[in-house]
Amino acid sequence: MGGVNPYIRKVPLNRPDKPFKVTFVNEETNTSTTYLMDPSTFPYGHIGLDGSLLAIAEDAGVEINHSCGGVCACSTCHVYVQNGFKSCSAATENEEDELDKAPAVTTESRLSCQCVPDGSADVVVVIPKWNRNQVTEGH
Ligand code: FES
């Protein structure tokens, strides 16, 4: 499932103009996957915002829950951005509203479907343990 939530105001996104690395750390399995995000070959437009961490994870074969299909209507895609936070698009009010419903929110919290890195830094994303098991919405 994918698409666009028509009730969400769009934020301007800076697409990366050069390759950068995104490392996903899976807290549950204590493993990590590093993916080279090359904007010239990346398949934009398949899930979440264009070039979002969720879209990058999908292309990297890394599983992140995304119950609403990447349209900022749940909080199951909550991750921690440990490096490169400042290179990411700003969170919208809608994202912050959804994040309020997520467990264990920190200053590094983002919804991966709404968080778009601009490529000015390599990014490290931690997928929390509970992410893989949370399948219900609205809690
Ligand atoms: S997948 Fe639902 S908010 Fe990101």
mmCIF file of C-alpha atoms and ligand atoms in Angstrom:
data_model
loop_
_atom_site.group_PDB
_atom_site.id
_atom_site.type_symbol
_atom_site.label_atom_id
_atom_site.label_comp_id
_atom_site.label_asym_id
_atom_site.label_seq_id
_atom_site.Cartn_x
_atom_site.Cartn_y
_atom_site.Cartn_z
ATOM 1 C CA MET A 1 0.000 0.000 0.000
ATOM 2 C CA GLY A 2 1.238 3.490 -0.686
ATOM 3 C CA GLY A 3 0.089 6.903 -1.702
ATOM 4 C CA VAL A 4 -0.256 10.402 -0.427
ATOM 5 C CA ASN A 5 -2.296 11.709 2.480
ATOM 6 C CA PRO A 6 -4.231 14.662 0.995
ATOM 7 C CA TYR A 7 -4.673 16.264 4.416
ATOM 8 C CA ILE A 8 -1.003 16.756 5.002
ATOM 9 C CA ARG A 9 0.699 19.987 4.043
ATOM 10 C CA LYS A 10 3.745 19.369 1.895
ATOM 11 C CA VAL A 11 7.175 20.479 3.006
ATOM 12 C CA PRO A 12 9.844 21.437 0.514
ATOM 13 C CA LEU A 13 12.300 18.578 0.094
ATOM 14 C CA ASN A 14 15.905 18.881 -0.982
ATOM 15 C CA ARG A 15 16.748 15.880 -3.089
ATOM 16 C CA PRO A 16 20.306 14.660 -2.684
ATOM 17 C CA ASP A 17 22.590 15.374 -5.617
ATOM 18 C CA LYS A 18 25.299 12.878 -4.728
ATOM 19 C CA PRO A 19 25.440 9.392 -3.194
ATOM 20 C CA PHE A 20 25.554 8.983 0.573
ATOM 21 C CA LYS A 21 25.414 6.101 3.020
ATOM 22 C CA VAL A 22 22.502 5.104 5.178
ATOM 23 C CA THR A 23 23.175 2.529 7.888
ATOM 24 C CA PHE A 24 20.216 0.768 9.477
ATOM 25 C CA VAL A 25 20.852 -0.727 12.891
ATOM 26 C CA ASN A 26 18.338 -3.348 13.972
ATOM 27 C CA GLU A 27 18.118 -3.189 17.760
ATOM 28 C CA GLU A 28 16.316 -6.529 17.942
ATOM 29 C CA THR A 29 18.919 -8.581 16.100
ATOM 30 C CA ASN A 30 21.888 -6.330 16.834
ATOM 31 C CA THR A 31 22.778 -6.301 13.140
ATOM 32 C CA SER A 32 23.299 -3.462 10.714
ATOM 33 C CA THR A 33 22.955 -2.918 6.994
ATOM 34 C CA THR A 34 24.723 -0.123 5.140
ATOM 35 C CA TYR A 35 23.184 1.019 1.879
ATOM 36 C CA LEU A 36 24.629 3.424 -0.654
ATOM 37 C CA MET A 37 21.812 5.776 -1.610
ATOM 38 C CA ASP A 38 22.553 6.903 -5.152
ATOM 39 C CA PRO A 39 19.966 9.531 -6.149
ATOM 40 C CA SER A 40 20.696 8.974 -9.857
ATOM 41 C CA THR A 41 19.425 5.380 -9.733
ATOM 42 C CA PHE A 42 17.122 5.365 -6.691
ATOM 43 C CA PRO A 43 13.538 4.211 -7.464
ATOM 44 C CA TYR A 44 11.684 7.301 -6.252
ATOM 45 C CA GLY A 45 7.946 7.253 -5.731
ATOM 46 C CA HIS A 46 7.191 3.798 -4.357
ATOM 47 C CA ILE A 47 6.512 4.434 -0.625
ATOM 48 C CA GLY A 48 6.474 7.318 1.832
ATOM 49 C CA LEU A 49 7.853 10.691 0.825
ATOM 50 C CA ASP A 50 10.256 10.581 -2.108
ATOM 51 C CA GLY A 51 13.640 9.458 -0.831
ATOM 52 C CA SER A 52 12.397 8.900 2.729
ATOM 53 C CA LEU A 53 14.225 6.630 5.151
ATOM 54 C CA LEU A 54 11.376 4.133 4.767
ATOM 55 C CA ALA A 55 11.792 4.117 0.980
ATOM 56 C CA ILE A 56 15.544 3.712 1.358
ATOM 57 C CA ALA A 57 15.041 0.858 3.838
ATOM 58 C CA GLU A 58 12.684 -0.903 1.415
ATOM 59 C CA ASP A 59 15.225 -0.682 -1.390
ATOM 60 C CA ALA A 60 17.945 -1.895 0.972
ATOM 61 C CA GLY A 61 15.855 -4.932 1.961
ATOM 62 C CA VAL A 62 15.533 -3.692 5.544
ATOM 63 C CA GLU A 63 12.151 -4.190 7.202
ATOM 64 C CA ILE A 64 10.498 -1.291 9.043
ATOM 65 C CA ASN A 65 6.838 -1.511 10.045
ATOM 66 C CA HIS A 66 4.615 0.853 8.077
ATOM 67 C CA SER A 67 0.999 0.064 8.844
ATOM 68 C CA CYS A 68 -0.500 3.093 7.075
ATOM 69 C CA GLY A 69 1.573 2.548 3.945
ATOM 70 C CA GLY A 70 3.793 5.557 4.475
ATOM 71 C CA VAL A 71 1.204 8.342 4.507
ATOM 72 C CA CYS A 72 1.846 9.766 7.999
ATOM 73 C CA ALA A 73 -1.252 8.231 9.554
ATOM 74 C CA CYS A 74 0.253 5.875 12.140
ATOM 75 C CA SER A 75 3.454 5.780 14.148
ATOM 76 C CA THR A 76 4.635 2.266 13.401
ATOM 77 C CA CYS A 77 7.554 3.474 11.269
ATOM 78 C CA HIS A 78 9.124 5.323 14.208
ATOM 79 C CA VAL A 79 12.936 5.176 14.168
ATOM 80 C CA TYR A 80 15.850 6.971 15.790
ATOM 81 C CA VAL A 81 18.132 9.005 13.539
ATOM 82 C CA GLN A 82 21.451 8.868 15.351
ATOM 83 C CA ASN A 83 23.713 10.437 12.726
ATOM 84 C CA GLY A 84 22.746 12.908 10.045
ATOM 85 C CA PHE A 85 19.665 14.206 11.837
ATOM 86 C CA LYS A 86 20.337 17.738 10.621
ATOM 87 C CA SER A 87 20.574 16.580 7.003
ATOM 88 C CA CYS A 88 16.954 15.403 7.170
ATOM 89 C CA SER A 89 13.826 17.311 6.194
ATOM 90 C CA ALA A 90 12.048 19.067 9.052
ATOM 91 C CA ALA A 91 9.188 17.231 10.734
ATOM 92 C CA THR A 92 5.748 18.586 9.911
ATOM 93 C CA GLU A 93 3.074 19.226 12.519
ATOM 94 C CA ASN A 94 1.303 16.097 11.281
ATOM 95 C CA GLU A 95 4.417 14.006 11.798
ATOM 96 C CA GLU A 96 4.828 15.400 15.297
ATOM 97 C CA ASP A 97 1.186 14.635 16.064
ATOM 98 C CA GLU A 98 1.686 11.014 14.995
ATOM 99 C CA LEU A 99 4.985 10.766 16.855
ATOM 100 C CA ASP A 100 3.157 11.788 20.024
ATOM 101 C CA LYS A 101 1.395 8.413 19.822
ATOM 102 C CA ALA A 102 4.639 6.428 19.495
ATOM 103 C CA PRO A 103 6.365 4.754 22.436
ATOM 104 C CA ALA A 104 9.770 5.856 23.737
ATOM 105 C CA VAL A 105 10.057 9.078 21.740
ATOM 106 C CA THR A 106 13.396 10.881 22.006
ATOM 107 C CA THR A 107 14.976 13.936 20.380
ATOM 108 C CA GLU A 108 16.254 11.544 17.673
ATOM 109 C CA SER A 109 12.777 10.216 16.860
ATOM 110 C CA ARG A 110 11.362 10.489 13.358
ATOM 111 C CA LEU A 111 8.734 8.740 11.307
ATOM 112 C CA SER A 112 10.822 7.035 8.664
ATOM 113 C CA CYS A 113 8.208 7.559 5.933
ATOM 114 C CA GLN A 114 8.356 11.340 6.459
ATOM 115 C CA CYS A 115 12.069 11.812 7.060
ATOM 116 C CA VAL A 116 14.012 12.651 3.901
ATOM 117 C CA PRO A 117 17.789 13.084 4.072
ATOM 118 C CA ASP A 118 19.304 15.655 1.697
ATOM 119 C CA GLY A 119 22.549 13.721 1.230
ATOM 120 C CA SER A 120 24.805 16.253 2.938
ATOM 121 C CA ALA A 121 25.754 13.648 5.570
ATOM 122 C CA ASP A 122 25.803 9.907 6.030
ATOM 123 C CA VAL A 123 22.876 8.759 8.142
ATOM 124 C CA VAL A 124 22.593 6.133 10.879
ATOM 125 C CA VAL A 125 19.089 4.927 11.664
ATOM 126 C CA VAL A 126 18.222 2.709 14.631
ATOM 127 C CA ILE A 127 15.142 0.535 14.249
ATOM 128 C CA PRO A 128 13.850 0.005 17.800
ATOM 129 C CA LYS A 129 13.204 -3.497 19.112
ATOM 130 C CA TRP A 130 9.515 -2.925 19.510
ATOM 131 C CA ASN A 131 9.117 -1.643 15.931
ATOM 132 C CA ARG A 132 9.112 -5.122 14.436
ATOM 133 C CA ASN A 133 6.330 -6.349 16.728
ATOM 134 C CA GLN A 134 3.933 -3.420 16.780
ATOM 135 C CA VAL A 135 1.211 -4.084 14.274
ATOM 136 C CA THR A 136 -1.762 -2.194 15.666
ATOM 137 C CA GLU A 137 -2.567 1.441 15.115
ATOM 138 C CA GLY A 138 -4.156 4.106 17.225
ATOM 139 C CA HIS A 139 -2.611 3.210 20.593
HETATM 140 S S1 FES B 1 4.097 4.302 7.885
HETATM 141 FE FE1 FES B 1 2.484 5.216 8.967
HETATM 142 S S2 FES B 1 3.335 7.060 9.616
HETATM 143 FE FE2 FES B 1 4.975 6.153 8.539
#
